[in-house]
Amino acid sequence: MINFKPLFLILLFSFNVSVSFGQSKSKYERKIFFPDLDNYKTLLTDFHQHTVFSDGAVWPSIRVEEAIRDGLDAISLTEHLEYQPYAKDIPHPDRNRSYIVASQSAEGKNKNLEKKLIIINGQEITRSMPPGHINAIFIDDANKLLHIDDSLKGIKEANKQTAFLFWNHPAWPAQRSDGIAKLDEFHKYLIKNNLLHGIEVVNELYYSEEALQIALDNDLTIMGTSDVHGLIDWLFKVPDDNEIQDNYLPGHRPVTLVFSKDKTKKGIKDALFNGRTAVFYNELLIGKEEYINPLVKKSLTIDNISDLKLGYSEDGKSTIKKVRLKNISDAPFLLKNLNDYTFESNSDIINIEPNSTHTLSIKTSGKPFTELNFEVLNAIIGPKKYLKLNLPISK
Ligand SMILES: [Zn+2]
Ligand SMILES: [Zn+2]
């Protein structure tokens, strides 16, 4: 029996090669890619990371290098303001040092890069619950945020600096033993007074449906971050380019897609304050319908339509249509058929892999053929709510 195994593997392997035909980008490439929207650039960001300047294990230049490898547009190194376990080893009375070191590193590397990396000054205001941990990004001076005796003072100072503030890991079991994100009076006060602007729906390896509901109910910007302390590659199982294999999708860090008018700090800040984000986490896209819908429509398009040709019937005609779907993004799309038609080769659940094409053979039975409708089961627009995608058939 054991002799048949290699043959089976070879067959599997060649199948994988044949379905990946026609891609513009290899689905195994490390850099993350999503298309722009009509009016906005789609920028890739990770605004929650640590280095040795708080409790992380690496120097800021490593964070810069990781971000460049992942094809990111902007990052922030958000050191714990009140938790500095290596302060004796790496004394830094100026709490902006992590940002300054990263900025210098990025400046050097950007000279040789087509896609420049933007570094944004940030800190993690690290308190017990409530309010828990809150990231403040787009700050002017981290030193002024440090108020050991009073949680609210640092938050107010960050707001005075016109920073963007978001609530980190609101479902973290260390601060919410049931793993359920919920608002305390303190958070309600912050939201009511416009002192808190966003919430992490995804943090590191965790996704919280309750946090998503809080974001939607309170009009908070939806955020997803790595909160990395060690190495991105180890935490998210990202293979290096020379390790990439044909039989699995590379892991990736969670990123916040920011829909920005331009690639500037000002543009990103404006997008964050106006809630123009989505999260890419594992194989999920999570966000408000108004951004998830155009993002999926730009990513997944009808590439080609043709009639099934019959060489052996009387007139050679068939009511079966061949529709080629093209996915140019790094997210797969798990589609559920909402049409009256059935398919020739697929069940009513179809998985379109990242950066691939898939030809659907649709049995129209002569019914009007003007649009295709799917539920996208990995495009989440609310707790247990999935995007309904309409693809018009243009003649
Ligand atoms: Zn934290
Ligand atoms: Zn953190």
CSV table of C-alpha atoms and ligand atoms in Angstrom, one decimal:
chain,number,residue,atom,x,y,z
A,1,MET,CA,0.0,0.0,0.0
A,2,ILE,CA,2.7,2.4,1.0
A,3,ASN,CA,4.0,2.5,-2.7
A,4,PHE,CA,0.8,4.3,-3.8
A,5,LYS,CA,1.3,7.2,-1.5
A,6,PRO,CA,3.9,9.2,-3.6
A,7,LEU,CA,1.7,8.9,-6.7
A,8,PHE,CA,-1.3,10.2,-4.8
A,9,LEU,CA,0.8,13.2,-3.6
A,10,ILE,CA,2.0,13.9,-7.1
A,11,LEU,CA,-1.7,14.0,-8.3
A,12,LEU,CA,-2.6,16.4,-5.5
A,13,PHE,CA,0.3,18.6,-6.3
A,14,SER,CA,-0.5,18.9,-10.0
A,15,PHE,CA,-4.1,19.7,-9.2
A,16,ASN,CA,-2.9,22.6,-7.1
A,17,VAL,CA,-0.7,23.9,-9.9
A,18,SER,CA,-3.5,23.8,-12.5
A,19,VAL,CA,-6.0,25.8,-10.4
A,20,SER,CA,-3.5,28.5,-9.7
A,21,PHE,CA,-3.2,29.3,-13.5
A,22,GLY,CA,-3.8,32.9,-14.5
A,23,GLN,CA,-2.9,34.7,-11.3
A,24,SER,CA,-1.4,38.1,-11.3
A,25,LYS,CA,0.3,37.5,-7.9
A,26,SER,CA,1.3,34.2,-6.5
A,27,LYS,CA,-1.1,33.3,-3.7
A,28,TYR,CA,1.9,32.2,-1.7
A,29,GLU,CA,3.7,35.6,-1.8
A,30,ARG,CA,4.3,37.1,1.6
A,31,LYS,CA,3.4,40.7,1.0
A,32,ILE,CA,-0.3,41.4,1.8
A,33,PHE,CA,-2.4,42.8,-1.0
A,34,PHE,CA,-5.9,44.3,-1.3
A,35,PRO,CA,-7.1,46.6,-4.2
A,36,ASP,CA,-7.9,50.3,-3.7
A,37,LEU,CA,-11.6,51.4,-3.6
A,38,ASP,CA,-13.0,53.9,-6.1
A,39,ASN,CA,-12.4,57.0,-3.9
A,40,TYR,CA,-9.9,55.6,-1.4
A,41,LYS,CA,-6.5,54.0,-1.2
A,42,THR,CA,-6.5,50.8,0.7
A,43,LEU,CA,-3.6,51.1,3.2
A,44,LEU,CA,-2.3,48.2,5.3
A,45,THR,CA,-1.6,49.1,8.9
A,46,ASP,CA,-0.7,47.5,12.2
A,47,PHE,CA,-1.0,50.0,15.1
A,48,HIS,CA,-0.3,47.8,18.1
A,49,GLN,CA,3.2,46.4,18.5
A,50,HIS,CA,5.9,46.2,21.2
A,51,THR,CA,9.7,46.3,21.4
A,52,VAL,CA,12.3,46.1,24.1
A,53,PHE,CA,11.3,49.7,25.0
A,54,SER,CA,8.5,48.0,26.9
A,55,ASP,CA,8.0,44.2,27.2
A,56,GLY,CA,8.7,43.1,23.6
A,57,ALA,CA,11.7,41.0,22.6
A,58,VAL,CA,13.1,43.0,19.6
A,59,TRP,CA,14.7,46.3,18.7
A,60,PRO,CA,12.4,48.8,16.8
A,61,SER,CA,14.3,48.3,13.5
A,62,ILE,CA,13.2,44.7,13.4
A,63,ARG,CA,9.5,45.8,13.6
A,64,VAL,CA,10.3,48.1,10.6
A,65,GLU,CA,11.8,45.3,8.7
A,66,GLU,CA,8.9,42.9,9.4
A,67,ALA,CA,6.4,45.6,8.2
A,68,ILE,CA,8.3,46.1,5.0
A,69,ARG,CA,8.4,42.3,4.4
A,70,ASP,CA,4.6,42.2,4.9
A,71,GLY,CA,4.1,45.1,2.5
A,72,LEU,CA,2.5,47.4,5.1
A,73,ASP,CA,2.0,51.1,4.6
A,74,ALA,CA,2.0,52.3,8.2
A,75,ILE,CA,2.8,51.0,11.7
A,76,SER,CA,2.9,52.3,15.3
A,77,LEU,CA,5.1,50.9,18.1
A,78,THR,CA,2.9,51.2,21.1
A,79,GLU,CA,5.0,50.6,24.2
A,80,HIS,CA,3.3,50.1,27.6
A,81,LEU,CA,3.4,53.5,29.2
A,82,GLU,CA,3.1,52.1,32.8
A,83,TYR,CA,4.8,48.7,32.3
A,84,GLN,CA,8.6,48.8,31.7
A,85,PRO,CA,10.2,45.5,32.7
A,86,TYR,CA,13.5,46.3,31.0
A,87,ALA,CA,13.9,49.9,32.2
A,88,LYS,CA,17.0,49.0,34.2
A,89,ASP,CA,18.6,47.3,31.2
A,90,ILE,CA,17.5,49.9,28.7
A,91,PRO,CA,16.9,53.2,30.5
A,92,HIS,CA,15.1,55.7,28.3
A,93,PRO,CA,13.6,58.6,30.2
A,94,ASP,CA,12.3,59.9,26.9
A,95,ARG,CA,9.3,57.7,26.1
A,96,ASN,CA,9.4,58.7,22.5
A,97,ARG,CA,12.6,56.8,21.9
A,98,SER,CA,10.9,53.7,20.3
A,99,TYR,CA,9.2,55.9,17.8
A,100,ILE,CA,12.4,57.9,17.1
A,101,VAL,CA,14.5,54.8,16.6
A,102,ALA,CA,11.9,53.2,14.3
A,103,SER,CA,11.5,56.5,12.3
A,104,GLN,CA,15.3,56.7,11.7
A,105,SER,CA,15.4,53.0,10.7
A,106,ALA,CA,12.4,53.5,8.3
A,107,GLU,CA,13.9,56.7,6.8
A,108,GLY,CA,17.1,54.8,5.8
A,109,LYS,CA,15.2,51.8,4.4
A,110,ASN,CA,12.6,53.9,2.6
A,111,LYS,CA,15.3,55.4,0.3
A,112,ASN,CA,15.4,52.1,-1.5
A,113,LEU,CA,11.7,51.2,-1.4
A,114,GLU,CA,9.0,51.9,-3.9
A,115,LYS,CA,6.4,51.4,-1.1
A,116,LYS,CA,7.4,53.6,1.8
A,117,LEU,CA,6.6,52.8,5.4
A,118,ILE,CA,5.1,55.4,7.6
A,119,ILE,CA,5.8,55.4,11.3
A,120,ILE,CA,3.2,56.9,13.7
A,121,ASN,CA,4.0,57.9,17.3
A,122,GLY,CA,1.9,55.9,19.8
A,123,GLN,CA,1.8,54.5,23.3
A,124,GLU,CA,-0.3,51.9,25.1
A,125,ILE,CA,-1.9,53.4,28.2
A,126,THR,CA,-1.7,50.3,30.4
A,127,ARG,CA,-4.3,50.3,33.2
A,128,SER,CA,-6.3,47.7,35.1
A,129,MET,CA,-10.0,47.3,34.1
A,130,PRO,CA,-11.7,49.6,33.8
A,131,PRO,CA,-10.6,51.1,31.4
A,132,GLY,CA,-8.0,48.4,30.6
A,133,HIS,CA,-5.4,49.0,27.9
A,134,ILE,CA,-5.9,51.9,25.5
A,135,ASN,CA,-3.7,52.8,22.6
A,136,ALA,CA,-3.1,56.4,21.7
A,137,ILE,CA,-1.6,57.0,18.3
A,138,PHE,CA,-0.8,60.2,16.5
A,139,ILE,CA,0.5,61.6,19.8
A,140,ASP,CA,3.0,64.5,19.9
A,141,ASP,CA,4.8,63.6,23.1
A,142,ALA,CA,4.6,60.3,25.0
A,143,ASN,CA,6.2,61.7,28.1
A,144,LYS,CA,3.2,63.9,28.9
A,145,LEU,CA,0.8,60.9,28.9
A,146,LEU,CA,2.4,59.2,32.0
A,147,HIS,CA,0.1,59.8,35.0
A,148,ILE,CA,0.6,56.8,37.4
A,149,ASP,CA,-2.1,57.9,39.8
A,150,ASP,CA,-4.9,58.7,37.5
A,151,SER,CA,-6.2,56.7,34.4
A,152,LEU,CA,-8.2,59.5,33.0
A,153,LYS,CA,-5.4,62.1,33.0
A,154,GLY,CA,-3.3,60.3,30.4
A,155,ILE,CA,-6.4,59.7,28.2
A,156,LYS,CA,-7.3,63.4,28.4
A,157,GLU,CA,-3.7,64.4,27.6
A,158,ALA,CA,-3.6,62.2,24.6
A,159,ASN,CA,-6.9,63.7,23.4
A,160,LYS,CA,-5.4,67.2,24.0
A,161,GLN,CA,-2.6,66.1,21.6
A,162,THR,CA,-5.5,65.2,19.1
A,163,ALA,CA,-4.5,61.5,19.2
A,164,PHE,CA,-6.7,58.7,18.0
A,165,LEU,CA,-7.5,56.4,20.9
A,166,PHE,CA,-8.7,52.8,20.7
A,167,TRP,CA,-9.5,50.2,23.4
A,168,ASN,CA,-7.2,47.2,23.2
A,169,HIS,CA,-8.2,43.5,23.6
A,170,PRO,CA,-11.5,44.3,25.4
A,171,ALA,CA,-12.2,40.5,25.7
A,172,TRP,CA,-8.7,39.6,27.1
A,173,PRO,CA,-9.4,36.9,29.7
A,174,ALA,CA,-6.9,38.4,32.1
A,175,GLN,CA,-9.2,41.4,32.4
A,176,ARG,CA,-12.5,39.7,31.4
A,177,SER,CA,-12.5,36.3,32.8
A,178,ASP,CA,-15.5,35.2,30.6
A,179,GLY,CA,-13.8,36.4,27.4
A,180,ILE,CA,-16.8,38.7,26.7
A,181,ALA,CA,-16.1,42.3,25.8
A,182,LYS,CA,-18.5,44.7,27.5
A,183,LEU,CA,-18.6,48.4,28.4
A,184,ASP,CA,-18.2,49.6,31.9
A,185,GLU,CA,-19.4,53.0,33.0
A,186,PHE,CA,-15.8,54.3,32.5
A,187,HIS,CA,-15.9,53.3,28.8
A,188,LYS,CA,-19.4,54.8,28.4
A,189,TYR,CA,-18.1,58.0,29.8
A,190,LEU,CA,-15.1,58.0,27.4
A,191,ILE,CA,-17.3,57.3,24.4
A,192,LYS,CA,-19.9,59.9,25.4
A,193,ASN,CA,-17.2,62.5,25.8
A,194,ASN,CA,-15.5,61.5,22.5
A,195,LEU,CA,-12.3,60.5,24.3
A,196,LEU,CA,-12.3,57.0,22.8
A,197,HIS,CA,-12.6,56.5,19.1
A,198,GLY,CA,-12.0,52.9,18.2
A,199,ILE,CA,-11.9,49.3,19.5
A,200,GLU,CA,-9.9,46.2,18.7
A,201,VAL,CA,-12.3,43.6,17.3
A,202,VAL,CA,-9.2,41.5,16.5
A,203,ASN,CA,-6.1,41.4,18.7
A,204,GLU,CA,-3.3,39.0,18.0
A,205,LEU,CA,-5.0,35.5,17.7
A,206,TYR,CA,-8.4,36.6,18.9
A,207,TYR,CA,-11.6,37.9,17.3
A,208,SER,CA,-14.5,39.2,19.5
A,209,GLU,CA,-18.0,39.2,18.2
A,210,GLU,CA,-19.1,41.2,21.2
A,211,ALA,CA,-16.4,43.9,20.5
A,212,LEU,CA,-17.7,44.1,16.9
A,213,GLN,CA,-21.2,44.7,18.3
A,214,ILE,CA,-19.9,47.4,20.6
A,215,ALA,CA,-18.1,49.1,17.7
A,216,LEU,CA,-21.3,49.1,15.6
A,217,ASP,CA,-23.6,50.2,18.4
A,218,ASN,CA,-21.3,53.1,19.5
A,219,ASP,CA,-19.8,54.1,16.1
A,220,LEU,CA,-16.3,53.2,17.2
A,221,THR,CA,-13.7,52.5,14.5
A,222,ILE,CA,-13.1,48.8,13.9
A,223,MET,CA,-9.4,47.8,14.5
A,224,GLY,CA,-7.4,44.7,14.2
A,225,THR,CA,-3.8,44.5,15.3
A,226,SER,CA,-1.0,42.0,15.9
A,227,ASP,CA,0.0,43.1,19.5
A,228,VAL,CA,3.2,41.3,18.7
A,229,HIS,CA,5.9,41.0,21.4
A,230,GLY,CA,8.2,38.4,19.8
A,231,LEU,CA,8.5,37.8,16.1
A,232,ILE,CA,5.7,38.2,13.5
A,233,ASP,CA,7.0,35.1,11.7
A,234,TRP,CA,6.8,32.9,14.7
A,235,LEU,CA,3.5,34.2,16.1
A,236,PHE,CA,1.6,34.1,12.9
A,237,LYS,CA,3.4,31.2,11.1
A,238,VAL,CA,4.5,33.4,8.2
A,239,PRO,CA,6.9,31.4,6.0
A,240,ASP,CA,9.8,33.2,4.5
A,241,ASP,CA,9.8,33.4,0.6
A,242,ASN,CA,12.2,30.5,0.3
A,243,GLU,CA,10.1,28.3,2.6
A,244,ILE,CA,6.9,28.9,0.8
A,245,GLN,CA,5.3,25.7,-0.5
A,246,ASP,CA,2.5,25.0,-2.9
A,247,ASN,CA,0.2,23.2,-0.5
A,248,TYR,CA,-0.7,25.7,2.1
A,249,LEU,CA,-1.5,29.4,2.5
A,250,PRO,CA,1.0,31.5,4.3
A,251,GLY,CA,-0.1,32.8,7.7
A,252,HIS,CA,-0.2,36.6,8.1
A,253,ARG,CA,-0.5,39.1,10.9
A,254,PRO,CA,-4.0,40.7,11.5
A,255,VAL,CA,-4.0,44.1,9.8
A,256,THR,CA,-6.4,47.1,9.8
A,257,LEU,CA,-7.2,48.1,6.2
A,258,VAL,CA,-7.5,51.9,6.3
A,259,PHE,CA,-9.4,53.5,3.4
A,260,SER,CA,-7.6,56.8,3.0
A,261,LYS,CA,-7.8,59.7,0.5
A,262,ASP,CA,-4.0,59.5,0.2
A,263,LYS,CA,-1.0,57.9,1.7
A,264,THR,CA,-0.1,60.5,4.3
A,265,LYS,CA,-0.3,60.6,8.1
A,266,LYS,CA,-3.0,63.2,7.8
A,267,GLY,CA,-5.0,61.0,5.4
A,268,ILE,CA,-4.7,57.9,7.7
A,269,LYS,CA,-5.7,59.9,10.8
A,270,ASP,CA,-8.8,61.3,8.9
A,271,ALA,CA,-9.8,57.8,7.8
A,272,LEU,CA,-9.5,56.5,11.4
A,273,PHE,CA,-11.5,59.3,12.9
A,274,ASN,CA,-14.2,58.7,10.3
A,275,GLY,CA,-14.4,54.9,10.8
A,276,ARG,CA,-13.1,54.0,7.3
A,277,THR,CA,-11.5,50.6,8.2
A,278,ALA,CA,-11.8,46.9,7.8
A,279,VAL,CA,-9.9,44.0,9.4
A,280,PHE,CA,-8.1,41.2,7.6
A,281,TYR,CA,-7.6,38.4,10.1
A,282,ASN,CA,-6.8,34.8,9.3
A,283,GLU,CA,-9.2,34.1,6.4
A,284,LEU,CA,-11.8,36.7,7.5
A,285,LEU,CA,-12.7,40.2,6.4
A,286,ILE,CA,-14.5,42.1,9.2
A,287,GLY,CA,-16.0,45.6,9.1
A,288,LYS,CA,-18.9,47.8,8.3
A,289,GLU,CA,-20.9,46.8,5.2
A,290,GLU,CA,-20.3,50.2,3.5
A,291,TYR,CA,-16.5,49.3,3.3
A,292,ILE,CA,-16.6,45.5,3.1
A,293,ASN,CA,-19.0,45.6,0.1
A,294,PRO,CA,-16.8,47.8,-2.2
A,295,LEU,CA,-13.7,46.0,-1.0
A,296,VAL,CA,-15.1,42.6,-1.9
A,297,LYS,CA,-16.4,44.0,-5.2
A,298,LYS,CA,-13.0,45.3,-6.2
A,299,SER,CA,-11.4,42.0,-5.1
A,300,LEU,CA,-13.7,39.5,-6.7
A,301,THR,CA,-15.0,40.3,-10.2
A,302,ILE,CA,-16.5,38.5,-13.2
A,303,ASP,CA,-13.6,38.1,-15.6
A,304,ASN,CA,-15.3,36.3,-18.5
A,305,ILE,CA,-18.7,34.9,-19.5
A,306,SER,CA,-19.2,32.4,-22.3
A,307,ASP,CA,-21.8,29.8,-23.4
A,308,LEU,CA,-21.0,26.2,-23.0
A,309,LYS,CA,-20.1,24.9,-26.4
A,310,LEU,CA,-21.6,21.5,-27.4
A,311,GLY,CA,-19.9,19.7,-30.1
A,312,TYR,CA,-22.4,16.9,-30.3
A,313,SER,CA,-25.9,18.5,-30.0
A,314,GLU,CA,-28.1,19.5,-33.0
A,315,ASP,CA,-27.5,23.3,-32.9
A,316,GLY,CA,-24.4,23.3,-30.6
A,317,LYS,CA,-26.2,25.6,-28.1
A,318,SER,CA,-26.7,25.2,-24.4
A,319,THR,CA,-28.4,27.3,-21.6
A,320,ILE,CA,-25.3,26.5,-19.4
A,321,LYS,CA,-23.2,29.6,-18.9
A,322,LYS,CA,-19.5,29.6,-18.0
A,323,VAL,CA,-18.6,32.4,-15.7
A,324,ARG,CA,-15.0,33.0,-14.7
A,325,LEU,CA,-14.6,34.7,-11.3
A,326,LYS,CA,-11.3,36.4,-10.6
A,327,ASN,CA,-10.0,37.1,-7.1
A,328,ILE,CA,-7.0,39.6,-7.0
A,329,SER,CA,-6.9,39.9,-3.2
A,330,ASP,CA,-5.2,38.0,-0.4
A,331,ALA,CA,-8.4,36.9,1.2
A,332,PRO,CA,-10.2,33.8,0.0
A,333,PHE,CA,-13.9,34.1,-0.5
A,334,LEU,CA,-16.3,31.4,0.7
A,335,LEU,CA,-19.4,31.9,-1.3
A,336,LYS,CA,-22.9,30.5,-0.7
A,337,ASN,CA,-25.1,30.3,-3.7
A,338,LEU,CA,-28.2,32.5,-3.4
A,339,ASN,CA,-29.3,32.2,-7.0
A,340,ASP,CA,-32.1,30.1,-8.4
A,341,TYR,CA,-29.6,28.3,-10.5
A,342,THR,CA,-27.6,25.3,-9.6
A,343,PHE,CA,-24.0,24.6,-10.8
A,344,GLU,CA,-22.6,21.8,-12.9
A,345,SER,CA,-19.4,21.2,-10.9
A,346,ASN,CA,-19.9,22.9,-7.5
A,347,SER,CA,-22.1,22.5,-4.6
A,348,ASP,CA,-23.8,25.7,-3.3
A,349,ILE,CA,-20.7,26.5,-1.3
A,350,ILE,CA,-17.7,27.6,-3.4
A,351,ASN,CA,-14.3,28.6,-2.1
A,352,ILE,CA,-12.4,31.0,-4.2
A,353,GLU,CA,-8.7,31.0,-3.2
A,354,PRO,CA,-6.6,34.2,-2.9
A,355,ASN,CA,-5.2,35.4,-6.2
A,356,SER,CA,-6.9,32.8,-8.3
A,357,THR,CA,-9.6,32.4,-10.9
A,358,HIS,CA,-12.5,29.9,-10.7
A,359,THR,CA,-14.9,29.1,-13.5
A,360,LEU,CA,-18.4,28.4,-12.5
A,361,SER,CA,-20.6,26.4,-14.8
A,362,ILE,CA,-24.1,27.7,-14.2
A,363,LYS,CA,-27.3,25.8,-15.3
A,364,THR,CA,-29.6,28.7,-16.1
A,365,SER,CA,-32.3,26.5,-17.7
A,366,GLY,CA,-33.1,29.5,-19.9
A,367,LYS,CA,-34.1,31.7,-16.9
A,368,PRO,CA,-33.1,35.4,-17.2
A,369,PHE,CA,-29.4,35.7,-16.5
A,370,THR,CA,-28.7,39.2,-15.3
A,371,GLU,CA,-26.9,38.9,-12.0
A,372,LEU,CA,-25.2,36.5,-9.6
A,373,ASN,CA,-25.9,36.7,-5.8
A,374,PHE,CA,-23.9,35.1,-3.1
A,375,GLU,CA,-23.5,35.3,0.7
A,376,VAL,CA,-19.8,35.7,1.4
A,377,LEU,CA,-19.4,33.5,4.5
A,378,ASN,CA,-16.0,34.9,5.5
A,379,ALA,CA,-16.9,38.6,5.0
A,380,ILE,CA,-18.4,39.6,8.3
A,381,ILE,CA,-20.5,42.8,8.6
A,382,GLY,CA,-21.8,42.1,12.1
A,383,PRO,CA,-22.0,39.3,14.6
A,384,LYS,CA,-23.3,36.3,12.6
A,385,LYS,CA,-24.0,38.6,9.7
A,386,TYR,CA,-22.4,38.0,6.3
A,387,LEU,CA,-22.0,40.2,3.3
A,388,LYS,CA,-24.6,39.7,0.5
A,389,LEU,CA,-22.7,40.2,-2.8
A,390,ASN,CA,-24.4,41.2,-6.0
A,391,LEU,CA,-22.5,40.7,-9.2
A,392,PRO,CA,-24.3,42.1,-12.2
A,393,ILE,CA,-23.9,40.3,-15.5
A,394,SER,CA,-22.9,42.9,-18.2
A,395,LYS,CA,-23.8,41.8,-21.7
B,1,ZN,ZN,-2.4,45.5,26.2
B,2,ZN,ZN,0.0,45.6,23.8
